[in-house]
mmCIF file with all atom_site columns, C-alpha atoms in Angstrom:
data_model
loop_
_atom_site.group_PDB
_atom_site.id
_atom_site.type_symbol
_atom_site.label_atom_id
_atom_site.label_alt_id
_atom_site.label_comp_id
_atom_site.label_asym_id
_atom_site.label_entity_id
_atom_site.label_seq_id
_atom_site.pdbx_PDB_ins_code
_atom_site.Cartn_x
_atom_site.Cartn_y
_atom_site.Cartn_z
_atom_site.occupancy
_atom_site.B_iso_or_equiv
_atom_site.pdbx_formal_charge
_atom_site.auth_seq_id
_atom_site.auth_comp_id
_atom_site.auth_asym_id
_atom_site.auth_atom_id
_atom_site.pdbx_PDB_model_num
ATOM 1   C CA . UNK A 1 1   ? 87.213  26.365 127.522 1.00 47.00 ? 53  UNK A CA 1
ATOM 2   C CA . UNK A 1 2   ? 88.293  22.702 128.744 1.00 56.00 ? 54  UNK A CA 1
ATOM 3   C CA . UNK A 1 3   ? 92.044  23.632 127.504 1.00 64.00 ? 55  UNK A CA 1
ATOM 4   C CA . UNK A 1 4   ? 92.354  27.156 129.810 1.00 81.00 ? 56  UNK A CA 1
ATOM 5   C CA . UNK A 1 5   ? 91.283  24.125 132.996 1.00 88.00 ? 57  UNK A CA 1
ATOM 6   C CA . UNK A 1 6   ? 93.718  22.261 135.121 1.00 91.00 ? 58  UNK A CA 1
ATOM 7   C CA . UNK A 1 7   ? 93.282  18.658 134.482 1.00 94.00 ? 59  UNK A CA 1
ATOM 8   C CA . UNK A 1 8   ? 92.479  16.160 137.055 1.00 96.00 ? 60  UNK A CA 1
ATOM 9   C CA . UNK A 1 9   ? 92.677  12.480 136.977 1.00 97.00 ? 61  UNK A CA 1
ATOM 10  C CA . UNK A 1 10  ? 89.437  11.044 138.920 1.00 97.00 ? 62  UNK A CA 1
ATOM 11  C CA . UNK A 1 11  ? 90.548  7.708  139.981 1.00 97.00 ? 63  UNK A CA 1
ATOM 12  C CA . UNK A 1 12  ? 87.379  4.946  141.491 1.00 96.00 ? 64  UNK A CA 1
ATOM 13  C CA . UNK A 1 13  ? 86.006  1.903  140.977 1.00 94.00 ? 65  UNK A CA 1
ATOM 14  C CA . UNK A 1 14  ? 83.000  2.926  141.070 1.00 93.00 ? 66  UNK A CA 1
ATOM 15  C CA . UNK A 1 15  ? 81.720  4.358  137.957 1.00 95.00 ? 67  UNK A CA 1
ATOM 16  C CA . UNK A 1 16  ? 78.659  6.021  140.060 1.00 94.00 ? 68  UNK A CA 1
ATOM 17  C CA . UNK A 1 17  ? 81.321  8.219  142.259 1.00 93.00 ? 69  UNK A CA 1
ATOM 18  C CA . UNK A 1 18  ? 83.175  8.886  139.522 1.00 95.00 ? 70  UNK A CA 1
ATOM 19  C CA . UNK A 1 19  ? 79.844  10.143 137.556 1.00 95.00 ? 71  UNK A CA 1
ATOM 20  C CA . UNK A 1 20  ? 79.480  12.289 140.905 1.00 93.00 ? 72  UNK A CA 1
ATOM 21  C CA . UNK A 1 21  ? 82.302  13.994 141.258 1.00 94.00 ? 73  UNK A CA 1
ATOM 22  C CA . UNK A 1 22  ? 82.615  14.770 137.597 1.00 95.00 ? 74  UNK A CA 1
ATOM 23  C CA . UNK A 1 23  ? 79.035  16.690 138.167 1.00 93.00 ? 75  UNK A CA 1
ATOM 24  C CA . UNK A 1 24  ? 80.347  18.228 140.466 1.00 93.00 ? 76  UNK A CA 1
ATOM 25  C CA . UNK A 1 25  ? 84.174  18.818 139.310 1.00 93.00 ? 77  UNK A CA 1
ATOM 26  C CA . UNK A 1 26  ? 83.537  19.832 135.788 1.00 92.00 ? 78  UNK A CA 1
ATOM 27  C CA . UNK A 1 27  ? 82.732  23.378 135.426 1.00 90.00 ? 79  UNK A CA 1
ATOM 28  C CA . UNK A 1 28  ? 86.065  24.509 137.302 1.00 90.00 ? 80  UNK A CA 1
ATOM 29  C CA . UNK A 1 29  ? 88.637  21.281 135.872 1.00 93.00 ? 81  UNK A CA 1
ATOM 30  C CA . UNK A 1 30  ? 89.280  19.305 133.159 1.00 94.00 ? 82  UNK A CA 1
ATOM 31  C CA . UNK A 1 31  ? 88.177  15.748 134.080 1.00 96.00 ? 83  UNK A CA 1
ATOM 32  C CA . UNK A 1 32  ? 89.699  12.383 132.746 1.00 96.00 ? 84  UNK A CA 1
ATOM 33  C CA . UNK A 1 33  ? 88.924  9.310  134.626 1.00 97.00 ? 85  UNK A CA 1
ATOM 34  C CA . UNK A 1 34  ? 90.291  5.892  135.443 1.00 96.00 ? 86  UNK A CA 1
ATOM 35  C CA . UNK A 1 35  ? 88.445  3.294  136.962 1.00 95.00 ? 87  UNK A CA 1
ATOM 36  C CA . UNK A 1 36  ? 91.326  1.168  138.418 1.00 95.00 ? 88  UNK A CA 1
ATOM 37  C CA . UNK A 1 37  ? 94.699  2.042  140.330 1.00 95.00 ? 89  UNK A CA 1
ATOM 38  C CA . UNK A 1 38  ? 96.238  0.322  137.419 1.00 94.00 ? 90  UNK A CA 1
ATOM 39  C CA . UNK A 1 39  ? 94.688  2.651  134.811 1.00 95.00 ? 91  UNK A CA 1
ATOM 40  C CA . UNK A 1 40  ? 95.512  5.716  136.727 1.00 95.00 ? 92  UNK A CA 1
ATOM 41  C CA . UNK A 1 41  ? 99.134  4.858  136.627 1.00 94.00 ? 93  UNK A CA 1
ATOM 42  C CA . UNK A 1 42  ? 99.815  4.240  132.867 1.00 93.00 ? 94  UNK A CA 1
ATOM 43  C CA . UNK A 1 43  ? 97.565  7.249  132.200 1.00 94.00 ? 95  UNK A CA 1
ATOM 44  C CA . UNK A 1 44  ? 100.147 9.345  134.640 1.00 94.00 ? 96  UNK A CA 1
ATOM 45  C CA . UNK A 1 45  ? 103.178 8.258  132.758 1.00 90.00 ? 97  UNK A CA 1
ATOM 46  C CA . UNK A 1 46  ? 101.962 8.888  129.535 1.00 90.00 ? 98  UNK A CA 1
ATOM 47  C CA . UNK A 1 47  ? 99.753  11.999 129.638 1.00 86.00 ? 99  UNK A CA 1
ATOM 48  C CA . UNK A 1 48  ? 100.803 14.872 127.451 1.00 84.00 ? 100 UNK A CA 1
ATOM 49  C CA . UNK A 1 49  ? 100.233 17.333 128.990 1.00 82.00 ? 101 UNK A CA 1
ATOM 50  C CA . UNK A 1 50  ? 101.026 16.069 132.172 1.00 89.00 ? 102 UNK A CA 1
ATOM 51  C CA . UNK A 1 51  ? 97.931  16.171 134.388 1.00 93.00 ? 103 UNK A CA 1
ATOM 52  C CA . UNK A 1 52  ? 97.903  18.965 137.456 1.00 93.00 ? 104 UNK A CA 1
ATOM 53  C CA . UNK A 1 53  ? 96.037  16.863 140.118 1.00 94.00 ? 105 UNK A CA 1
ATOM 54  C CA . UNK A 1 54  ? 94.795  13.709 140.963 1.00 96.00 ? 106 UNK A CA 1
ATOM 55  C CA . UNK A 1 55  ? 91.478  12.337 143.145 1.00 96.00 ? 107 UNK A CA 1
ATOM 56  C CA . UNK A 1 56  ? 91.684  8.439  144.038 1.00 96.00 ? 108 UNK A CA 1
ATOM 57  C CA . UNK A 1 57  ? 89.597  6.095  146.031 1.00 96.00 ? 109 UNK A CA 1
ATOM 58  C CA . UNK A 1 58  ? 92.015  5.472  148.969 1.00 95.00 ? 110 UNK A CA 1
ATOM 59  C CA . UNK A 1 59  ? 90.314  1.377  148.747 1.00 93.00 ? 111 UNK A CA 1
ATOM 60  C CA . UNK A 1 60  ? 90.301  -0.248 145.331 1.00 93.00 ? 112 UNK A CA 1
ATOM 61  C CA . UNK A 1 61  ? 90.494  -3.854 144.561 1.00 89.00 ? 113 UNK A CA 1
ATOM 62  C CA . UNK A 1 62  ? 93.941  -4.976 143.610 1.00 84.00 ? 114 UNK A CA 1
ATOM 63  C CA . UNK A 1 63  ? 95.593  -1.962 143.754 1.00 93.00 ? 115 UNK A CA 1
ATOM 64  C CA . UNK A 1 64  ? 94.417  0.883  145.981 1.00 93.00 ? 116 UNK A CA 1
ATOM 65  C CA . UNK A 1 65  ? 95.326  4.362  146.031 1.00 96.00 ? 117 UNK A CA 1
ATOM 66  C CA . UNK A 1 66  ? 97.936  4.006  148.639 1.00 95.00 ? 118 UNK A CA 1
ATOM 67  C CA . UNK A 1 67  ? 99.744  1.688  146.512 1.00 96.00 ? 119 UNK A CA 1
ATOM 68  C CA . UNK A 1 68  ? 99.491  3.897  143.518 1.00 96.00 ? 120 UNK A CA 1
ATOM 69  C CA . UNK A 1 69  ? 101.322 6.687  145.878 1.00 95.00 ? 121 UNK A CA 1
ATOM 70  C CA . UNK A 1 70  ? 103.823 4.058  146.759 1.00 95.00 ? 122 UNK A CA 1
ATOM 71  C CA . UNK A 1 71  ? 104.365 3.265  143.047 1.00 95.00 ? 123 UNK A CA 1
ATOM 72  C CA . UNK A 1 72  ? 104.865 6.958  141.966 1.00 94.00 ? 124 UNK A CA 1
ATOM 73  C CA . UNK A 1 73  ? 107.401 7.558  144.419 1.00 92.00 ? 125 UNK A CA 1
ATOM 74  C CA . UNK A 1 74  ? 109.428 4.597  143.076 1.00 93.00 ? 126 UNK A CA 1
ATOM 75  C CA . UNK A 1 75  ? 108.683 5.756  139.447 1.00 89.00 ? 127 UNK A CA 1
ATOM 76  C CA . UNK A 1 76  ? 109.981 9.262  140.280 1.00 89.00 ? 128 UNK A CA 1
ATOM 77  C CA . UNK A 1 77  ? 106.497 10.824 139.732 1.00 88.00 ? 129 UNK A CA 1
ATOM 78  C CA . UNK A 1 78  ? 106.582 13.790 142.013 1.00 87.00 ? 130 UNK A CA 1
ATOM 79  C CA . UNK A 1 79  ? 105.223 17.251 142.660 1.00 89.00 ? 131 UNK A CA 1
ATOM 80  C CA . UNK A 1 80  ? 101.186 15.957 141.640 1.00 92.00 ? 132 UNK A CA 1
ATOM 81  C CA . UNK A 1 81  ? 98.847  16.805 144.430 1.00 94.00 ? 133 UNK A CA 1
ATOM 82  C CA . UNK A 1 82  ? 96.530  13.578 145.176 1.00 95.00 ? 134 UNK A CA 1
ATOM 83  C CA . UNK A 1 83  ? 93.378  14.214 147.212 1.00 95.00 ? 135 UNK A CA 1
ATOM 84  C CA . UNK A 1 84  ? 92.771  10.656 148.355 1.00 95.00 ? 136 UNK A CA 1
ATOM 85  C CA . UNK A 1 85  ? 88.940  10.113 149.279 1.00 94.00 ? 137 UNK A CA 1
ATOM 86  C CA . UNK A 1 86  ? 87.359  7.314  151.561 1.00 91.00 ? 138 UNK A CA 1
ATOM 87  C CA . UNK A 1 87  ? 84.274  6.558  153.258 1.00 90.00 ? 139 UNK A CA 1
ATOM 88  C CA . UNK A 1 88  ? 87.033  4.672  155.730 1.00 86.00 ? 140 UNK A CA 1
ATOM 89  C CA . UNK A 1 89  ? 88.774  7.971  157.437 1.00 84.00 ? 141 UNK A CA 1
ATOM 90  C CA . UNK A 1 90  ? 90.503  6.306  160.255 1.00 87.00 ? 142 UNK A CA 1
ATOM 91  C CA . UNK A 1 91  ? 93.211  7.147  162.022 1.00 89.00 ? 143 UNK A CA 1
ATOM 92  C CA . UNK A 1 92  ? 95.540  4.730  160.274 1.00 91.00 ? 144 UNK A CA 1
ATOM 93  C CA . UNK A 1 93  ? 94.484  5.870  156.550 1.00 89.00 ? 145 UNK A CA 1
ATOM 94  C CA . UNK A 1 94  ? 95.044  9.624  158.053 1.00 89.00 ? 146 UNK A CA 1
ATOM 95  C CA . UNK A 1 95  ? 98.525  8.325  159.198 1.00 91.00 ? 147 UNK A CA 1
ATOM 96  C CA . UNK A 1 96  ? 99.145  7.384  155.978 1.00 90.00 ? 148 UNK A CA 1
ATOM 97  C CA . UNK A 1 97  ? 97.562  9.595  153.504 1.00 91.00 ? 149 UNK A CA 1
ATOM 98  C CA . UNK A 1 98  ? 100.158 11.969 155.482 1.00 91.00 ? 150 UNK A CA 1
ATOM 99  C CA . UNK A 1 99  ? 103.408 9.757  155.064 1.00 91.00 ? 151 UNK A CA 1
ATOM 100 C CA . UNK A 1 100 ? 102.753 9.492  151.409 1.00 92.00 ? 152 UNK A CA 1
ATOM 101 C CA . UNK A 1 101 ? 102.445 12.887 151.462 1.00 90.00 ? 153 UNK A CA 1
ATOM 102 C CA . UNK A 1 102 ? 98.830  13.607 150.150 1.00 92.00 ? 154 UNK A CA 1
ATOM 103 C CA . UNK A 1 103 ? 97.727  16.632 149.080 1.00 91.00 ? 155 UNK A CA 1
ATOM 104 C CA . UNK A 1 104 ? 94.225  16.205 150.737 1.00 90.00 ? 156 UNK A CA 1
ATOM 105 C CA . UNK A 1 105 ? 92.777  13.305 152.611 1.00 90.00 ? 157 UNK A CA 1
ATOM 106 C CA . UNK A 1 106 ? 88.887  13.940 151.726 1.00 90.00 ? 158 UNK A CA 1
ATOM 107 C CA . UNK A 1 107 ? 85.905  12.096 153.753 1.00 90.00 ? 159 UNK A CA 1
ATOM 108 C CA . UNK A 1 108 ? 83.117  10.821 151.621 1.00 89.00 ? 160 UNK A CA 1
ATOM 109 C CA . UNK A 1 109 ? 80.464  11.892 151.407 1.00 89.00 ? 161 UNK A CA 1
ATOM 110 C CA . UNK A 1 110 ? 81.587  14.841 150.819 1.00 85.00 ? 162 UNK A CA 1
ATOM 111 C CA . UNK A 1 111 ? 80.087  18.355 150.953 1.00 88.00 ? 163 UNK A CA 1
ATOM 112 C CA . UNK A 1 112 ? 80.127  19.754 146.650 1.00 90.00 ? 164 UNK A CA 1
ATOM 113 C CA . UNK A 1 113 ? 81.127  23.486 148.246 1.00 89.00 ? 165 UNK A CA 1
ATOM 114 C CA . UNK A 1 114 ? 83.811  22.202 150.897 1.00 89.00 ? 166 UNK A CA 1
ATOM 115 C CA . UNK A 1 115 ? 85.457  19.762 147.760 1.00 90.00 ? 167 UNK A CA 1
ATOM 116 C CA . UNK A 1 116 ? 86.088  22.490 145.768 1.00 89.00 ? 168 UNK A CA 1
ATOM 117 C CA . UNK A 1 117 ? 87.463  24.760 148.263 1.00 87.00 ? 169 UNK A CA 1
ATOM 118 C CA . UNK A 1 118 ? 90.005  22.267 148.787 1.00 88.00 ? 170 UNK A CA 1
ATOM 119 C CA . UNK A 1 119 ? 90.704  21.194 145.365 1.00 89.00 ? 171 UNK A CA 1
ATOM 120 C CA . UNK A 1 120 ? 90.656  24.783 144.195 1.00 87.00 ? 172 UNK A CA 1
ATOM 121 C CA . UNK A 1 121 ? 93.034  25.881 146.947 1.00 86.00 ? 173 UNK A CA 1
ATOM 122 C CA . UNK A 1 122 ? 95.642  22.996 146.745 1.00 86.00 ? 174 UNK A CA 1
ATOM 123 C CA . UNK A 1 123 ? 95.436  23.269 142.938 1.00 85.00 ? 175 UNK A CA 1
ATOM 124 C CA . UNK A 1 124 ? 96.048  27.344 142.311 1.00 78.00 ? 176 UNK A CA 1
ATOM 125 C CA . UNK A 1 125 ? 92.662  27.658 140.871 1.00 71.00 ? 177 UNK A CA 1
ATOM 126 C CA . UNK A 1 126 ? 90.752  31.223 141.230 1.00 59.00 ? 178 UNK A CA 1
ATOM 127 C CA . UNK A 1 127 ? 87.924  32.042 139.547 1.00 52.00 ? 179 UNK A CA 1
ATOM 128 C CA . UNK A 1 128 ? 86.056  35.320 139.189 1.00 46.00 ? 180 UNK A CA 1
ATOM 129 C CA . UNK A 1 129 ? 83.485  34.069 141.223 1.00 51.00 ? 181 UNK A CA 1
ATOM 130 C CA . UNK A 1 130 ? 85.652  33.708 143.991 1.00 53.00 ? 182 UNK A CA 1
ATOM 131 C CA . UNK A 1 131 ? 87.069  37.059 144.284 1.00 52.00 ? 183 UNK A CA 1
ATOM 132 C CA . UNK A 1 132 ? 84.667  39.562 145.864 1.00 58.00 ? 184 UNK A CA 1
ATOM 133 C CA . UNK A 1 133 ? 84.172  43.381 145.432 1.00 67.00 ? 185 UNK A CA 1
ATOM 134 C CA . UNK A 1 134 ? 85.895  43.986 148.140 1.00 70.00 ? 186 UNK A CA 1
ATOM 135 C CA . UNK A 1 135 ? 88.766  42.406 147.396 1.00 59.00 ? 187 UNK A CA 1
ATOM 136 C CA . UNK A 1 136 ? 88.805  44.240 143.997 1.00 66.00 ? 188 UNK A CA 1
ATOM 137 C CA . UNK A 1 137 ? 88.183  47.613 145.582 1.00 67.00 ? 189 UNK A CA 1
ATOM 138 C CA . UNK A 1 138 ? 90.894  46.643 148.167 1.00 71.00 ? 190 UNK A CA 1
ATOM 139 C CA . UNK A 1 139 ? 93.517  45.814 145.314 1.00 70.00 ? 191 UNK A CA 1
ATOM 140 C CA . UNK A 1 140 ? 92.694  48.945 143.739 1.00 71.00 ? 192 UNK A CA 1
ATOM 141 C CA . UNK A 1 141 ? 93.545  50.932 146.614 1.00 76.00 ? 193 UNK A CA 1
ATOM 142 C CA . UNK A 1 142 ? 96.528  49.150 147.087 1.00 72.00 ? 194 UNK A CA 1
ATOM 143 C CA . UNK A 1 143 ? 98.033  49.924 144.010 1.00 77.00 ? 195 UNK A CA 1
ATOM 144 C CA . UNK A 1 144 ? 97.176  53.748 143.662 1.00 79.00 ? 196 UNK A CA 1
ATOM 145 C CA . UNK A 1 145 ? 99.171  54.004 147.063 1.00 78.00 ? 197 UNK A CA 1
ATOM 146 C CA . UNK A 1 146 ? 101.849 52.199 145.652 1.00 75.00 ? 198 UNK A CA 1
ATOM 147 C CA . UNK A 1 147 ? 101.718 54.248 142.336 1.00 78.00 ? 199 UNK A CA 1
ATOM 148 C CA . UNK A 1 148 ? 101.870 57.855 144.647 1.00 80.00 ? 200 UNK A CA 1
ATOM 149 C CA . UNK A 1 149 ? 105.137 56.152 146.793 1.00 81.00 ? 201 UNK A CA 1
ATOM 150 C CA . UNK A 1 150 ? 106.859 55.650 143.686 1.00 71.00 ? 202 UNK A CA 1
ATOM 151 C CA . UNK A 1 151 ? 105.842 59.227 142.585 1.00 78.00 ? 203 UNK A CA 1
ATOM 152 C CA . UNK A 1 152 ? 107.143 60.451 145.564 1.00 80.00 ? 204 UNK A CA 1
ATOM 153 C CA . UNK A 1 153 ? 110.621 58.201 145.417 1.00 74.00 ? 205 UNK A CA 1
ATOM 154 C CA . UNK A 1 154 ? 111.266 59.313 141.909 1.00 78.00 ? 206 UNK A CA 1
ATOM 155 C CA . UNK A 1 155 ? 110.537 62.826 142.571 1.00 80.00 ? 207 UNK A CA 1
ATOM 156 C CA . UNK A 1 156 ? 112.838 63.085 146.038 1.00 78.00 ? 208 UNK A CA 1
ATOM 157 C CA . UNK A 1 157 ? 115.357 60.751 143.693 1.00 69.00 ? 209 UNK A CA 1
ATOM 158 C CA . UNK A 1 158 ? 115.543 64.178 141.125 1.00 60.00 ? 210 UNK A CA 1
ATOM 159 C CA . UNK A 1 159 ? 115.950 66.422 143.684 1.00 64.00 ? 211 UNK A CA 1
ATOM 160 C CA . UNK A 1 160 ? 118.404 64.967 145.119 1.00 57.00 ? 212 UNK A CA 1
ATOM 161 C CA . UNK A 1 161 ? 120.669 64.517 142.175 1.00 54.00 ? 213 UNK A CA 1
ATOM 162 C CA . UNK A 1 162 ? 120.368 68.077 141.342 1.00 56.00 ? 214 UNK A CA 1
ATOM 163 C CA . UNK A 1 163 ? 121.111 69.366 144.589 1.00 56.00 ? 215 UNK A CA 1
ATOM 164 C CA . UNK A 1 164 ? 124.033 66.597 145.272 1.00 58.00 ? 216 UNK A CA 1
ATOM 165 C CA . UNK A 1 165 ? 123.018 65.677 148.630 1.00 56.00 ? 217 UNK A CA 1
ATOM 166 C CA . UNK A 1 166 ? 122.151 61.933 148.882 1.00 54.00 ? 218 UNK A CA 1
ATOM 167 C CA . UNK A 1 167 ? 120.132 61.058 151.989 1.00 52.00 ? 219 UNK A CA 1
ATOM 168 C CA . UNK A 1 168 ? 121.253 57.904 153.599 1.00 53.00 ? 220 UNK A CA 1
#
């Protein structure tokens, strides 16, 4: 099952958040960790298959996530979505987290239902949980009307070339 999950690089310090938010993460992604900005950077550049999101402390000793950003940009890493996470949302981090072009800027703590929303949504990941009945029975609908149109197209299409008359 880990192989059908997108994989997502939990990047902290602290090896209690990271024990936290793989708890939390695991059932829905595939989660390898690095415990340093340093780490997290190597593992990018050589991870086959490439991973399809990242989570990093925005404040890490020696090299913190926004210097991680900085260093992917320069090292052409591009299209990853990083959800940076901080106990320290201030304005400034916001301001930045946004320049770098984050995918997520995520408070801690954070709420286990309202982090998965987010990573789920940012990271094309839809489980069967999270489509309702209704959206089934809605889908349904929609395609039997779209099956009758294209009844009714191919049928008026016939006619039409037997009789010779094209409608405009």
């Amino acid at each position: 099952m880990a192989d059908d999950l997108k994989k997502l690089l939990v990047v902290d310090t602290s090896e209690s958040d990271r024990n936290a938010l793989k708890n939390i993460l695991s059932n829905e992604f595939q989660i390898v960790e690095a415990d340093n900005g340093y780490a997290a950077l190597e593992m990018l550049q050589s991870a086959k298959p490439p991973f399809d999101g990242m989570m990093m402390e925005v404040s890490m000793p020696v090299m913190g996530g926004f210097d991680v950003m900085r260093l992917m940009q320069e090292n052409g890493i591009k299209g990853l979505p990083v959800f940076l996470m901080t106990a320290d949302a201030t304005k400034e981090n916001i301001e930045k987290a946004v320049e770098l072009n984050a995918a997520e800027f995520i408070r801690k703590p954070f709420d286990k239902a309202e982090l998965l929303r987010r990573l789920k949504a940012k990271m094309g990941v839809v489980s069967y949980h999270d489509v309702s009945e209704e959206d089934i029975a809605e889908t349904g609908e929609y395609i039997t009307r779209l099956e009758e149109t294209y009844k009714k197209y191919l049928t008026n299409a016939g006619k039409e070339k037997e009789s010779g008359h094209h409608k405009p």
